[in-house]
Short mmCIF file of C-alpha atoms and ligand atoms in Angstrom, two decimals:
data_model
loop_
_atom_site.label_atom_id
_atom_site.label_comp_id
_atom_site.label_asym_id
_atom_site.label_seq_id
_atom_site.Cartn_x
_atom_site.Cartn_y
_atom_site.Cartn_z
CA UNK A 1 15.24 24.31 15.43
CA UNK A 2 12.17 26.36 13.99
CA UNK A 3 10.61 26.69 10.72
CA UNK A 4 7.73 28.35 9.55
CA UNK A 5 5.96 27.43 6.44
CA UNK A 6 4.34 30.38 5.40
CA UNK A 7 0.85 31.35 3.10
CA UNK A 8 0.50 27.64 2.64
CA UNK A 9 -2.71 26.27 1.62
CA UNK A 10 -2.85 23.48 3.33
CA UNK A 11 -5.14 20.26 3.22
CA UNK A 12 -6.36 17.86 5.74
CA UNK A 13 -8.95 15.16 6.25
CA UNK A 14 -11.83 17.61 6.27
CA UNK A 15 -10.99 20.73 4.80
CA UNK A 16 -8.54 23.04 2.79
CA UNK A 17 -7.26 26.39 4.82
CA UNK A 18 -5.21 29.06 4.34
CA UNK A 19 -2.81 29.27 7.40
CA UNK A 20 1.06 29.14 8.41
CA UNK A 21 3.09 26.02 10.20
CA UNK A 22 4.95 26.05 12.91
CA UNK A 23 7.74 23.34 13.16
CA UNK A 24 9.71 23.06 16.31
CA UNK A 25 12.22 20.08 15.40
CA UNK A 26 10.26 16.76 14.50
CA UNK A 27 7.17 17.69 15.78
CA UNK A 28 4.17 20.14 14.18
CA UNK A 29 4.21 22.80 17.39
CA UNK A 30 1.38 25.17 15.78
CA UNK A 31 -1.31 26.06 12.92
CA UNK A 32 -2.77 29.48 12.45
CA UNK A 33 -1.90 32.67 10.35
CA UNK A 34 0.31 35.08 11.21
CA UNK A 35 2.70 33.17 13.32
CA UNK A 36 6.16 34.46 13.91
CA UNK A 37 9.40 32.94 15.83
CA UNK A 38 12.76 34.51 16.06
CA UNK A 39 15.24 32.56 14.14
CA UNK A 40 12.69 30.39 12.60
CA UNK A 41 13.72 29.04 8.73
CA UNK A 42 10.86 30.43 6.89
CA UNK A 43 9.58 28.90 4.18
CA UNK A 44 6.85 30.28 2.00
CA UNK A 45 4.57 28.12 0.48
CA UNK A 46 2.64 30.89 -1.83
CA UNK A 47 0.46 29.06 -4.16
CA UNK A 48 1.13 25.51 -3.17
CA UNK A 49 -0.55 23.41 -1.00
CA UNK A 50 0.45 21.54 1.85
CA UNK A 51 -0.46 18.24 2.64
CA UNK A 52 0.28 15.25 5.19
CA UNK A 53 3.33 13.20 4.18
CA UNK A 54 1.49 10.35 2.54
CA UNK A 55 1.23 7.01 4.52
CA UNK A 56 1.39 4.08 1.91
CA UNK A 57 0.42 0.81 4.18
CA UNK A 58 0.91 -1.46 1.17
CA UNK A 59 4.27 -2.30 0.09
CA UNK A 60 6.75 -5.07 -0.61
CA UNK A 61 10.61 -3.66 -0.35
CA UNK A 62 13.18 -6.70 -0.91
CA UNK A 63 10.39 -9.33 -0.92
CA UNK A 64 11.71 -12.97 -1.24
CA UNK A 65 9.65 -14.77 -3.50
CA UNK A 66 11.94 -17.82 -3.39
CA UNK A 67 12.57 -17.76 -7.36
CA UNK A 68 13.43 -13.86 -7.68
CA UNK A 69 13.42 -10.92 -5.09
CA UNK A 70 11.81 -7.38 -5.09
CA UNK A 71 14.35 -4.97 -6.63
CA UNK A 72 13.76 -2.33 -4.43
CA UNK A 73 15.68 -2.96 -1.30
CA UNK A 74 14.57 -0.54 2.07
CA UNK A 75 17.00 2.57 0.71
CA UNK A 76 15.98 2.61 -2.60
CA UNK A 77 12.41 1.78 -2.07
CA UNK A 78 11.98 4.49 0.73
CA UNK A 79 13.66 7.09 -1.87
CA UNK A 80 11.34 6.59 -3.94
CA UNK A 81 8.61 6.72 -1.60
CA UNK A 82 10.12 10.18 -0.15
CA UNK A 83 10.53 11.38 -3.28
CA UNK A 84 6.74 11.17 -3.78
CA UNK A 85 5.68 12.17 -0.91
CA UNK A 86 5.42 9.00 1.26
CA UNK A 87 6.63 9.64 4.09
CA UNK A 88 5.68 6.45 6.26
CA UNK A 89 5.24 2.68 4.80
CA UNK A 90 3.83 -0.24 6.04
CA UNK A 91 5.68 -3.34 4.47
CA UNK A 92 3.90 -6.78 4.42
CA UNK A 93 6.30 -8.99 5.03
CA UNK A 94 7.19 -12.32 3.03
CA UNK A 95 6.51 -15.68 4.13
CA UNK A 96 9.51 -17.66 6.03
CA UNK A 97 10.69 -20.84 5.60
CA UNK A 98 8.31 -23.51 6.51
CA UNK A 99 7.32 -24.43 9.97
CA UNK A 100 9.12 -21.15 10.94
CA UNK A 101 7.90 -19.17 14.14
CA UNK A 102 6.12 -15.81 13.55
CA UNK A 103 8.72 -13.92 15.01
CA UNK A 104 11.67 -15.43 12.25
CA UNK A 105 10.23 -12.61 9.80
CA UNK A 106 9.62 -9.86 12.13
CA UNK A 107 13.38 -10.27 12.59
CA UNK A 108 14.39 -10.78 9.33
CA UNK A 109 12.81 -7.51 8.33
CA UNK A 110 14.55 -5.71 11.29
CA UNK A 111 17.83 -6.97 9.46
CA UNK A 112 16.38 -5.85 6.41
CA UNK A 113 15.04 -2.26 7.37
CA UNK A 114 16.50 -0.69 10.17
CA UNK A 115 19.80 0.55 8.40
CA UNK A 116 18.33 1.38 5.53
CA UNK A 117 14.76 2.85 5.57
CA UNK A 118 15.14 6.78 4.88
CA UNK A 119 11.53 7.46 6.08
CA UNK A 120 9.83 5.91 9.17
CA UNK A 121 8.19 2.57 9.03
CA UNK A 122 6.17 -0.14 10.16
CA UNK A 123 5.70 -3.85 9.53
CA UNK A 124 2.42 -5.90 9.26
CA UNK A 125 3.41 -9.26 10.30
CA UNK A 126 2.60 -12.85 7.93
CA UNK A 127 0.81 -15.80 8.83
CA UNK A 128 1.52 -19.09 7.34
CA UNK A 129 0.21 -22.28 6.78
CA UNK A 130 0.28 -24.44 9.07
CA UNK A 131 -0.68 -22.12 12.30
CA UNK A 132 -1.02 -24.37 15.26
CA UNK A 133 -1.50 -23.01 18.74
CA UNK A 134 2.45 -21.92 19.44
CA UNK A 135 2.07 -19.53 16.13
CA UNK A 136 -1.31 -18.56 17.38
CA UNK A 137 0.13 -17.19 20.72
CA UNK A 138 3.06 -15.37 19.39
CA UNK A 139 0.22 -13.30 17.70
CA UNK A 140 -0.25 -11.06 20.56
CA UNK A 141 3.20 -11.62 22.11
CA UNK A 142 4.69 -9.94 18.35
CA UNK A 143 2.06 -6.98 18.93
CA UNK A 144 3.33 -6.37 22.75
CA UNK A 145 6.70 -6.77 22.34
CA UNK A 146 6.94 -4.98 18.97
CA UNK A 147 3.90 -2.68 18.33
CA UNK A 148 2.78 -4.68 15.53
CA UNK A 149 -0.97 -4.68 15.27
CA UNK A 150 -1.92 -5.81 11.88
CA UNK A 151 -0.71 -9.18 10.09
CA UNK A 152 -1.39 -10.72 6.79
CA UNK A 153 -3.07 -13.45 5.33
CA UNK A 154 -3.07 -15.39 1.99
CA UNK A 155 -5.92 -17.06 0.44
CA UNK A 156 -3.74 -18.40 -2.49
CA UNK A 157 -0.36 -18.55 -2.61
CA UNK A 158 1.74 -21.80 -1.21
CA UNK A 159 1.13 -20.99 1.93
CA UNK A 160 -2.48 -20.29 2.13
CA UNK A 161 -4.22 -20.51 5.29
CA UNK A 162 -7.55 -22.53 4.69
CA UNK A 163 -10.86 -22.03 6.03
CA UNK A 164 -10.37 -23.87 9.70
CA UNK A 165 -7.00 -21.78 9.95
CA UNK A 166 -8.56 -18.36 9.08
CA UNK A 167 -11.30 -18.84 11.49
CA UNK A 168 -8.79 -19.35 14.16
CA UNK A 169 -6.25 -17.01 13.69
CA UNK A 170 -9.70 -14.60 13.91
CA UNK A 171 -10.65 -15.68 16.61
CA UNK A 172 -7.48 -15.06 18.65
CA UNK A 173 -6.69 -11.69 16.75
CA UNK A 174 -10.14 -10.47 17.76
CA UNK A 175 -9.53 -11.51 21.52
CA UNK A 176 -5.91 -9.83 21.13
CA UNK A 177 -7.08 -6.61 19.09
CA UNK A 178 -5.34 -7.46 15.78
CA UNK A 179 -6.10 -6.52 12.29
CA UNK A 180 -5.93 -8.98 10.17
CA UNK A 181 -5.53 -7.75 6.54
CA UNK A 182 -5.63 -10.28 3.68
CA UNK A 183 -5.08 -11.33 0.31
CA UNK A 184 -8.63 -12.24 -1.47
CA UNK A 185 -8.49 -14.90 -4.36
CA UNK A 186 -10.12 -18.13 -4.65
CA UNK A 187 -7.15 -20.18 -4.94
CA UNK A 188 -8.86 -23.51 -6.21
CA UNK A 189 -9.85 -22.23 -9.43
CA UNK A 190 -7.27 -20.02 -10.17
CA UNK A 191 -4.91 -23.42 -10.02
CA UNK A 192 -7.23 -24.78 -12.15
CA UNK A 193 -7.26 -22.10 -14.79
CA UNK A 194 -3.53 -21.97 -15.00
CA UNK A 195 -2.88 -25.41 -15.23
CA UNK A 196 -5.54 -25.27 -18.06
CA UNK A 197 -3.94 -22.62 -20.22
CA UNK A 198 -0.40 -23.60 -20.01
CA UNK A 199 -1.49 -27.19 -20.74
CA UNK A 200 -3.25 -25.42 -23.83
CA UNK A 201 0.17 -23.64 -24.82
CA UNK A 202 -1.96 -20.16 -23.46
CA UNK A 203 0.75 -18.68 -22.19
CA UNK A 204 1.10 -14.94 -23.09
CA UNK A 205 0.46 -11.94 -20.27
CA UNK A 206 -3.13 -11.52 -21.79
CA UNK A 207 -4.06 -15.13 -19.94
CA UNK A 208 -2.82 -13.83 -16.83
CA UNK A 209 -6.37 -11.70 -15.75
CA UNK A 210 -8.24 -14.91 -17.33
CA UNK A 211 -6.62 -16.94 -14.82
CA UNK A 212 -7.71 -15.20 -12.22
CA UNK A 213 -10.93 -13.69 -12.73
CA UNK A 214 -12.71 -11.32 -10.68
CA UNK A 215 -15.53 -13.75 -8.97
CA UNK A 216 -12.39 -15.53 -7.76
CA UNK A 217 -11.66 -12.00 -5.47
CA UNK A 218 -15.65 -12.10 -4.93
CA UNK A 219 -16.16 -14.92 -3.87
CA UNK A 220 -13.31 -15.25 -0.87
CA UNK A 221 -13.85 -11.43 -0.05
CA UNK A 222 -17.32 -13.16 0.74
CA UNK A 223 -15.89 -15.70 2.45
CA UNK A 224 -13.64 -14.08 4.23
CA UNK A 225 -16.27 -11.19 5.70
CA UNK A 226 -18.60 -14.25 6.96
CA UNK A 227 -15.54 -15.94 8.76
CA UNK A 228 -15.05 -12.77 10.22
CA UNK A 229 -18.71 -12.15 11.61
CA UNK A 230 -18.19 -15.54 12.65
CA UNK A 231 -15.35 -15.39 14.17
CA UNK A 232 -17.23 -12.46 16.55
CA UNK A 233 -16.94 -9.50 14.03
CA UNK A 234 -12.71 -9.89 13.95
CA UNK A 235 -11.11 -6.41 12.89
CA UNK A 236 -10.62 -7.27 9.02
CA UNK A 237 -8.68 -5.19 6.06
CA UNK A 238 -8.87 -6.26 2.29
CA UNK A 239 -5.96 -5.46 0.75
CA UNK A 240 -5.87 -4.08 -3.05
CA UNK A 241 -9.30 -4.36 -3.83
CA UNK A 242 -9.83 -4.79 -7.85
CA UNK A 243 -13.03 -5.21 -9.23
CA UNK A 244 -16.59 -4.33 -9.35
CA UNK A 245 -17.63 -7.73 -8.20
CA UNK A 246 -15.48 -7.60 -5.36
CA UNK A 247 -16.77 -4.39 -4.45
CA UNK A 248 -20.17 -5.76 -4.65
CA UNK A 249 -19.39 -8.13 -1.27
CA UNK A 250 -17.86 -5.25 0.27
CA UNK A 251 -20.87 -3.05 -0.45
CA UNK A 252 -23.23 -5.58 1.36
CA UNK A 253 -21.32 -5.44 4.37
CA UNK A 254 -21.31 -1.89 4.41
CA UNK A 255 -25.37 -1.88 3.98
CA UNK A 256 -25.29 -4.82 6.86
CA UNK A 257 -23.32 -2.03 8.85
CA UNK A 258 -20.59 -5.13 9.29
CA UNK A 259 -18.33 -3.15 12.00
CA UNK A 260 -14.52 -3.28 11.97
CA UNK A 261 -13.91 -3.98 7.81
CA UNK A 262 -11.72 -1.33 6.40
CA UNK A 263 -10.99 -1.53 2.29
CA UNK A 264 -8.19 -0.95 0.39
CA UNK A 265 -7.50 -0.75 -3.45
CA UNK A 266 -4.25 0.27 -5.34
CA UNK A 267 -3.50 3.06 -7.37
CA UNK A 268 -3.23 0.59 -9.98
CA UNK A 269 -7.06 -0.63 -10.04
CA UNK A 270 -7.73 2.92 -10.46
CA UNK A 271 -5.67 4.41 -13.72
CA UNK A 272 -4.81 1.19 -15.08
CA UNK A 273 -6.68 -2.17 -17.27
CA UNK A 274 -6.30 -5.48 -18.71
CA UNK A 275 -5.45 -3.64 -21.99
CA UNK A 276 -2.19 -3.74 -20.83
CA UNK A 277 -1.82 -6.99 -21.80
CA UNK A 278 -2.70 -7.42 -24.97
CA UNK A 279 1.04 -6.89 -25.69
CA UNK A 280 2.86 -10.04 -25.14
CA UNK A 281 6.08 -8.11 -24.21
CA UNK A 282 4.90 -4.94 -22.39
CA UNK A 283 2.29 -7.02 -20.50
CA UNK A 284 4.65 -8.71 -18.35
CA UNK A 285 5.28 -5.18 -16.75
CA UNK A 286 1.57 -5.66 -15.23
CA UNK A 287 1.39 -8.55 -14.09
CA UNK A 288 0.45 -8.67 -10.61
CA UNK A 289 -2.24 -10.16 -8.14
CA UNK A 290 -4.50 -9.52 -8.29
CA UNK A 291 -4.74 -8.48 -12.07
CA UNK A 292 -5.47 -5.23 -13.65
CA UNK A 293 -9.30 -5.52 -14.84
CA UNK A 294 -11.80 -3.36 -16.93
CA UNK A 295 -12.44 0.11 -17.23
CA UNK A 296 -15.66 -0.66 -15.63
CA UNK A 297 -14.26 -2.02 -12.57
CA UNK A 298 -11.64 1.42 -12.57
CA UNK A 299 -15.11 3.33 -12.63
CA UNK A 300 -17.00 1.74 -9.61
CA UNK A 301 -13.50 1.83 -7.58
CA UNK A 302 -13.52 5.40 -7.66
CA UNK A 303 -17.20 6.01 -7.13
CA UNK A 304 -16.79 3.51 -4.29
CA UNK A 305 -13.82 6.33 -2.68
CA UNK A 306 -16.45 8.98 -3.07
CA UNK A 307 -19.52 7.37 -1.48
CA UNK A 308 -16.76 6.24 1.40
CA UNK A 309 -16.69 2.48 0.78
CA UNK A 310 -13.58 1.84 0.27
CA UNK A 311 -11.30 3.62 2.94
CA UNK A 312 -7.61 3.92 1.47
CA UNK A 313 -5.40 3.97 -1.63
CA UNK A 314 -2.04 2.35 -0.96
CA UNK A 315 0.23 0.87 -3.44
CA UNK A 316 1.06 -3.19 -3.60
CA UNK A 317 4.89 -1.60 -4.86
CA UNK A 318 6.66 -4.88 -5.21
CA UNK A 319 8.43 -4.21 -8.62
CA UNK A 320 11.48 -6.53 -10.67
CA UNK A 321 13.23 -5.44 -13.56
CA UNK A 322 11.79 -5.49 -16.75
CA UNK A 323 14.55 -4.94 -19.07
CA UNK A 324 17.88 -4.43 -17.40
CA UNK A 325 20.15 -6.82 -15.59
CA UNK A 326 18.41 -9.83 -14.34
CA UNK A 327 15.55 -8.69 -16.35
CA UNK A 328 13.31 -10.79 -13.61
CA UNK A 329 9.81 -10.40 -15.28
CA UNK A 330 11.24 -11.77 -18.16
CA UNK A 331 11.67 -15.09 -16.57
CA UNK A 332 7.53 -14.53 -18.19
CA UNK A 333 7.94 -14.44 -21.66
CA UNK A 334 7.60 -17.95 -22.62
CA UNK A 335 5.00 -18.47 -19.80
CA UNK A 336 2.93 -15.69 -17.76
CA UNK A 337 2.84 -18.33 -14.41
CA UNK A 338 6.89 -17.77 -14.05
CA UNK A 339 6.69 -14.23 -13.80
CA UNK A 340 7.25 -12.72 -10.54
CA UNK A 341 4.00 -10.95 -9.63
CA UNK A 342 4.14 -6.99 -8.98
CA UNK A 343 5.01 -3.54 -10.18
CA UNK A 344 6.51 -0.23 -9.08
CA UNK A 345 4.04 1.89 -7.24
CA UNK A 346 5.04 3.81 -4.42
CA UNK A 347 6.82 6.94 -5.78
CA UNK A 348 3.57 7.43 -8.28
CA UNK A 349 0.94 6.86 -5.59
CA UNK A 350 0.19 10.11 -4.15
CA UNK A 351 0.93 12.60 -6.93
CA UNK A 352 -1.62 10.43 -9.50
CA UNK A 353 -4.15 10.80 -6.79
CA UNK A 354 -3.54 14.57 -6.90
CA UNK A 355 -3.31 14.49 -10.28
CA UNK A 356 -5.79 11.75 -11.80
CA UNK A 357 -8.16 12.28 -8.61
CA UNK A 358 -8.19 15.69 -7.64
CA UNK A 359 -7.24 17.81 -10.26
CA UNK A 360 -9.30 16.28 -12.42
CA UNK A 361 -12.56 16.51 -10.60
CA UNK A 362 -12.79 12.74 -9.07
CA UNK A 363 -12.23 13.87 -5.74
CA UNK A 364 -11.47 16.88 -3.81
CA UNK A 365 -7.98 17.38 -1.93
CA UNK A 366 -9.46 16.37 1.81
CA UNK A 367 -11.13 13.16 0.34
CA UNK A 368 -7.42 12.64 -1.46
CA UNK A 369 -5.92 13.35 1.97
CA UNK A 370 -8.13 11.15 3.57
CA UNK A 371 -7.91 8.26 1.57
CA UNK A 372 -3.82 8.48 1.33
CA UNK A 373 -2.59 9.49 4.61
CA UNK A 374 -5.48 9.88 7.82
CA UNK A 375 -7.22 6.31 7.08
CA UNK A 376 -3.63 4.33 6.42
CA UNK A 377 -2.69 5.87 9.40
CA UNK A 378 -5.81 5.66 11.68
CA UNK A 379 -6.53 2.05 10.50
CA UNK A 380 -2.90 1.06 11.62
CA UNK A 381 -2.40 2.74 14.53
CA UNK A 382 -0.16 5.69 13.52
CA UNK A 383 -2.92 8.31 14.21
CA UNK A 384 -2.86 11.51 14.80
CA UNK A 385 0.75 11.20 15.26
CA UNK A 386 1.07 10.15 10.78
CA UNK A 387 -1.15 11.35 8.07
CA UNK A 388 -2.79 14.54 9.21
CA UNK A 389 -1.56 18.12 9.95
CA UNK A 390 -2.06 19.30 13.41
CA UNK A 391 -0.13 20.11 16.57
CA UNK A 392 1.48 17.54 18.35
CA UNK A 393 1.72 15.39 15.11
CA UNK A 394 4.92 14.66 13.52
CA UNK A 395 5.76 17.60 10.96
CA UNK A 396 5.66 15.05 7.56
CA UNK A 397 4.71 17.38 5.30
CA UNK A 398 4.49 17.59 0.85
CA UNK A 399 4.16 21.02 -0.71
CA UNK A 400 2.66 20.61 -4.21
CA UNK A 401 2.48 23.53 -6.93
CA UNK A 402 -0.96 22.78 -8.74
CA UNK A 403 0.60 24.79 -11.54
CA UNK A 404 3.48 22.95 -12.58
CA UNK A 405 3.25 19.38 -14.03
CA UNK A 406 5.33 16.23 -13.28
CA UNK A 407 6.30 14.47 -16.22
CA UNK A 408 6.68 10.48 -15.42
CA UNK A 409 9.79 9.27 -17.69
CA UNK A 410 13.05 7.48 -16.60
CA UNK A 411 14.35 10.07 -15.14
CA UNK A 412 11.75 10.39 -12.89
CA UNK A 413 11.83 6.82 -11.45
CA UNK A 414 14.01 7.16 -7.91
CA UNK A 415 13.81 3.51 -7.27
CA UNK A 416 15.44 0.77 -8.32
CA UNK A 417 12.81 0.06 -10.64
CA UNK A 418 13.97 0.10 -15.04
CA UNK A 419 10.09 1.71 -15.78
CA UNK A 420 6.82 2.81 -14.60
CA UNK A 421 3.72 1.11 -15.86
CA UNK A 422 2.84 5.65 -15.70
CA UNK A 423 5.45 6.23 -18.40
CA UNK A 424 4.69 9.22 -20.42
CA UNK A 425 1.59 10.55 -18.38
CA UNK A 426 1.88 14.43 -17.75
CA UNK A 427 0.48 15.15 -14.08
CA UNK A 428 -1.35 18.45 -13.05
CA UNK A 429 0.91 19.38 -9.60
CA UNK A 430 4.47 18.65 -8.59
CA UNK A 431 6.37 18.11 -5.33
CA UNK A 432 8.36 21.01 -4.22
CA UNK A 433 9.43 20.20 -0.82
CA UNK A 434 9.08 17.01 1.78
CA UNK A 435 9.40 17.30 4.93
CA UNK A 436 9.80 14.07 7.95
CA UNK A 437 10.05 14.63 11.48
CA UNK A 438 10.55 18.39 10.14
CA UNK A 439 13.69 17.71 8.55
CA UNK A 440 13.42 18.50 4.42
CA UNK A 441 14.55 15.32 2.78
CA UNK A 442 13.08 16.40 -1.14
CA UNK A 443 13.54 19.61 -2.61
CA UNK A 444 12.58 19.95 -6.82
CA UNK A 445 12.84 16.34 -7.04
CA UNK A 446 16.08 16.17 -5.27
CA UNK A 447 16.81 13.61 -2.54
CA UNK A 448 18.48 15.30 0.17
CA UNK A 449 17.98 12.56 3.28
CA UNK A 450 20.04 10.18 4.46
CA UNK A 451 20.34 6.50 4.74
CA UNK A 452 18.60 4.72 8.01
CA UNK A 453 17.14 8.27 8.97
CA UNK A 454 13.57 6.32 9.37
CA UNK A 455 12.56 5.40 12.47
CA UNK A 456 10.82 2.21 13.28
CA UNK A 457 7.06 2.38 14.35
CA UNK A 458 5.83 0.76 17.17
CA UNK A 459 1.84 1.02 16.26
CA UNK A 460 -1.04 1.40 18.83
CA UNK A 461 -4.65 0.91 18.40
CA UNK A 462 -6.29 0.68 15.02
CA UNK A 463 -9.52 2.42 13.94
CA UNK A 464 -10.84 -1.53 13.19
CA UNK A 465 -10.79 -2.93 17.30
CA UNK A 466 -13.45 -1.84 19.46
CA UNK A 467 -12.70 -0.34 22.72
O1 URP B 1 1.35 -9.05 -7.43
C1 URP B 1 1.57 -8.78 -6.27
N1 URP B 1 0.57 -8.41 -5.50
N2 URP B 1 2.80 -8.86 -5.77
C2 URP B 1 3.19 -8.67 -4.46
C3 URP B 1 3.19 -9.94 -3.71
C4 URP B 1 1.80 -10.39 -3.41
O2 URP B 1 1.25 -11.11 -4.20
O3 URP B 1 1.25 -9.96 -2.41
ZN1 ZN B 2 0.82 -7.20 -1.63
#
């Protein structure tokens, strides 16, 4: 089956070029102008540009947090990726039951994705406290067996690893060519902090970003990039980077030419603040870790995407309900430490970077490409084969009218999710068409796949491990 997208403008990593595309079945077979096929679907993409399906490595889809669970299950999570132009995730899983073995999740999220995802995706595995040396060698047996070559860590959280763990589980994922990516907060004080304003009747959203402020992601983003040079300079990827001070530790590393650190922040850190909490009620739609912080911070995040610092914009989409059935973030309103942490995210993502990044000057579309489909991809593994537009790769693929506008309301939201913390922006651009494995699965906002049409990834090297 051919197709030809015709006239398209279309953006990669490094440039923007006028040219057709040549689809033979899944796979992008050629890029150049004037290309013709007999009884090829042609598709003409005057006026639009065409970019990589967007690679979102960040996400949480039916995450068990013990006392609630992520709303958006793998069907309606991956709509709502598709549906803005995601067209490959990589969910972190949650932790297991205590004691468990690594491979108890990896499994669990098999159950959890394989019938369901509509666009392909990956996993990152989890690492729990305690790891002992049977966890530690399951770390490269889970990459072999299942093409998983990144897993998480948590600095806070109940099952934290602490300092003698982290250096370990470096140690071996250096040896075995594994990313680890990780969760900074300093988890001491931020115990301390809540304890202190509950005990003080603080309890409303705005105490949320006090009790975790941003020296707390500073400091073990510090930490954590020593243990790594310690560890012998162990492939390491901070997850949703927030603040300035946080940068800071990054930017050191980058002037100390630190090799194998790749950087992530959240579309979140970027548009959003801590104003958002100054309403008791609307606040709890925010809360996540770690929190939303000044506009300050927001301005030295995207300089930091400019001068190349910080290497990808991904999501943290882990979102509840705010206001209908369950209503799980209200389990906050009396007290901002029983809300489940996270919000909506990954339908948003790539069209507010368009928007909010390159249409309004921030960036241009190749740095916007970059930062939302090549690095995801090439620091996981997926590359060239996700997040770029060439032959050979798979034909994911978002045409975008710069002329229209996308208007973020409830209609909008194709998730499971009861808002946006977007509501009410007008974007410059909207989706016309997305295309996986060459197949079109969203046409004028329409969902048109199907149900377990993604594929499972089985991920090779990453960008972060040395030869
Ligand atoms: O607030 C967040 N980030 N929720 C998702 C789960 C986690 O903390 O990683
Ligand atoms: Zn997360």
């Amino acid at each position: 089956m051919l197709k030809i997208i015709k006239n398209a403008k279309i953006a990669n990593e490094t440039e923007v070029f006028e040219s057709d595309i040549l689809i033979e079945d899944e796979i992008i077979k050629e890029i150049g102008k004037g290309i013709d096929a007999a009884d090829a679907e042609i598709i003409d993409a005057a006026g639009c540009y065409v970019i990589p399906g967007g690679v979102d490595p960040h996400t949480h889809m039916d995450l068990d947090v013990g006392f609630a669970r992520a709303i958006d299950d793998f069907y309606d999570g991956t709509v709502a990726a598709a549906c803005g132009g995601t067209t490959t995730i990589i969910d972190h899983m949650a932790f297991g039951p205590r004691d468990c073995s690594l491979w108890h999740q990896v499994k669990e999220y098999h159950r959890l994705a394989d019938d369901n995802a509509v666009i392909d995706y990956g996993f990152h595995g989890v690492i729990q406290h305690p790891v002992t040396e049977e966890r530690l060698s399951e770390l490269s047996e889970i990459k072999e067996k299942e093409g998983i070559n990144s897993f998480k860590l948590y600095m806070t959280y109940d099952y934290m690893l602490h300092d003698d763990e982290i250096f370990n589980v470096l140690r071996k994922c250096r040896e075995a060519g594994i990313v680890i990516t990780v969760h900074c907060e300093n988890h001491g004080v931020i115990q301390q902090l809540r304890k202190e304003y509950v005990e003080a009747g603080k309890t409303e959203a705005r105490y949320h970003p006090l009790s975790r402020p941003a020296r707390c992601e500073a400091e073990a983003v510090n930490r954590m990039i020593h243990i790594a040079a310690m560890a012998g300079d162990a492939p390491l990827y901070i997850v949703h980077l927030t603040s300035a001070e946080g940068l800071h530790e990054v930017q050191k590393a980058r002037r100390e030419k630190r090799p194998h650190l790749g950087v992530e922040t959240c579309i979140q850190y970027l548009l959003l603040t801590d104003k958002m909490y100054d309403d008791p009620k609307e606040g709890l739609k925010a809360i996540m870790s770690p929190p939303l912080r000044k506009d300050a911070d927001r301005e030295e995040l995207w300089q930091a995407l400019k001068d190349g610092e910080i290497d990808v914009v991904a999501t943290d989409h882990c979102p509840f309900h705010f206001s209908e059935g369950k209503a799980e973030k209200q389990y906050g309103a009396e007290d901002f430490t029983k809300c489940p942490n996270g919000a909506p995210g990954v339908q948003e993502r790539l069209m507010l970077m368009f928007s909010e990044g390159f249409m309004k000057g921030r960036l241009t579309l190749p740095e916007v490409v970059k930062l939302c489909c090549s690095n995801p991809s090439r620091m996981f593994g997926l590359f060239p084969r996700k997040g770029t537009l060439e032959p050979g790769a798979d034909a994911d693929l978002v045409i975008i009218d710069p002329e229209k506008t996308t208007e973020i309301n409830r209609e909008y939201i194709k998730g499971a999710s009861d808002y946006s913390c977007y509501e009410d922006m007008s974007l410059e651009g909207r989706i016309e068409k997305v295309f996986a494995r060459g197949k079109l699965i969203v046409s004028d906002g329409e969902f048109l796949g199907s149900r377990g049409a993604g594929q499972y990834l089985r991920r090779g090297k990453s960008a972060l491990v040395s030869e």
